[in-house]
Coordinates of C-alpha atoms in Angstrom, one line a residue:
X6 CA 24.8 -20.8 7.3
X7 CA 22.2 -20.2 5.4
X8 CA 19.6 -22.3 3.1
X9 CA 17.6 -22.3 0.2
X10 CA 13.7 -22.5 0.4
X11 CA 10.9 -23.0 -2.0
X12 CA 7.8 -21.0 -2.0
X13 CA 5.2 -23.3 -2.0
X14 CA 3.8 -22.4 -5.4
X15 CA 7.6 -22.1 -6.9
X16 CA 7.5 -26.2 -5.7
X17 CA 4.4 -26.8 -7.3
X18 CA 5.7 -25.1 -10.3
X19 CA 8.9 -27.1 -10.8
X20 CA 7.3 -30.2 -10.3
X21 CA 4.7 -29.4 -13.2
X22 CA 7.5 -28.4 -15.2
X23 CA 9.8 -31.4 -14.6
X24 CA 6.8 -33.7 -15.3
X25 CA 6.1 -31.9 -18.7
X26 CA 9.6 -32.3 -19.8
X27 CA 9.9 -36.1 -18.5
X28 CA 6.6 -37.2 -20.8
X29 CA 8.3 -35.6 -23.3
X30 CA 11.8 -37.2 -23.1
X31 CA 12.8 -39.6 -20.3
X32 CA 15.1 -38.2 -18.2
X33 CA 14.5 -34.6 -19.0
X34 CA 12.2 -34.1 -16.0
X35 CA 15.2 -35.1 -13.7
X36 CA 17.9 -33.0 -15.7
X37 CA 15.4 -29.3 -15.1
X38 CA 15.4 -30.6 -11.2
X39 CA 19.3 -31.0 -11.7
X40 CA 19.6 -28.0 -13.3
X41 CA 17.3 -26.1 -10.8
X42 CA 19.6 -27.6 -7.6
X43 CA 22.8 -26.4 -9.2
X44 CA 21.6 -23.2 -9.9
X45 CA 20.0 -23.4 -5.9
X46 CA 23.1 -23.8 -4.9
X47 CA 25.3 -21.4 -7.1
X48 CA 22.7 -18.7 -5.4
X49 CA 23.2 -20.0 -2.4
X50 CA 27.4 -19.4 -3.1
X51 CA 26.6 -15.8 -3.8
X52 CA 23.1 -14.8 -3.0
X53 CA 24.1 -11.4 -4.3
X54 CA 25.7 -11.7 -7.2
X55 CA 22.7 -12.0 -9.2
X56 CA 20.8 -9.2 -11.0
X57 CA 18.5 -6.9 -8.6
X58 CA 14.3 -7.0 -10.7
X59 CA 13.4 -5.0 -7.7
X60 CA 14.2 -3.7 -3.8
X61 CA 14.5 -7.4 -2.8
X62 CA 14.1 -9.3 -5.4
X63 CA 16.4 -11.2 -8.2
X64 CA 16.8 -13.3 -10.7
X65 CA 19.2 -16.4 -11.6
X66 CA 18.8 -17.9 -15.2
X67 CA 19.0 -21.4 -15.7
X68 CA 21.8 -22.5 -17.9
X69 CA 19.5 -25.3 -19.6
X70 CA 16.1 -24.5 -19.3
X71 CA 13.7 -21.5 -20.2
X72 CA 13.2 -20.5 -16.6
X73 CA 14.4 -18.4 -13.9
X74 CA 14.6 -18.9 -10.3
X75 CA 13.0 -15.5 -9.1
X76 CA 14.3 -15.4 -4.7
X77 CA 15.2 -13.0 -2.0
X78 CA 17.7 -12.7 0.3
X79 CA 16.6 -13.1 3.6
X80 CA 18.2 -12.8 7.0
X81 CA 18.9 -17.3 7.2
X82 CA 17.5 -18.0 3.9
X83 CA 17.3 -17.4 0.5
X84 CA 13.6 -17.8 -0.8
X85 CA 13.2 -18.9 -4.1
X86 CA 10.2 -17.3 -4.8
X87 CA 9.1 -18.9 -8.5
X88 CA 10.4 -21.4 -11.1
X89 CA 9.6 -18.9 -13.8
X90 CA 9.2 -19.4 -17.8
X91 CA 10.4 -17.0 -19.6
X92 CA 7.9 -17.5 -22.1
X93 CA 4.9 -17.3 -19.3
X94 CA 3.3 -13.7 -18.4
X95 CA 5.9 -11.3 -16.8
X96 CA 5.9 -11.1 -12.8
X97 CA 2.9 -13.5 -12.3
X98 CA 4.3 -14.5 -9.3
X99 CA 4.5 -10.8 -7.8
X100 CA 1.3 -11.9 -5.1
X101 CA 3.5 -14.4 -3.5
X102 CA 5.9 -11.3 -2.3
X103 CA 2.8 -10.3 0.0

């Protein structure tokens, strides 16, 4: 079976983004990690049922939150690759494929 991973900086990226959203409203923070787990796990379901950005590469749009979870499919896993804005510079993240 297989599992959902974080790139490292995709980690570091949620938690900055759920601690932004908790100083602004309690409980926020915690509702973009819920809404980040469910869409994990809808992935997960149906790694490729999502839209194809590139060879590997594809995106899942939060149903909440401004973001997309940007992953590939990989042999055990699937590798979420960024936590990304929609409002934040297109394919910043495109290093981390390397």
């Amino acid at each position: 079976m297989k599992q959902v991973t974080f790139h490292e900086d995709a980690r570091a990226e949620l938690a900055e983004a759920s601690h932004y959203y908790e100083d602004c409203i309690s409980g926020l923070g915690q509702a973009l990690i819920d809404d980040v787990e469910k869409t994990a796990s809808e992935i997960l379901a149906h790694p490729k049922a999502c839209k194809l950005i590139s060879k590997n590469l594809r995106r899942k749009v939060l149903r909440r939150f401004p973001y997309s979870l940007i992953y590939v499919v990989e042999t055990d896993r699937v590798r979420i690759m960024a936590v990304a804005h929609h409002k934040r510079r297109p394919e910043y993240w495109r290093y981390r494929l390397a």
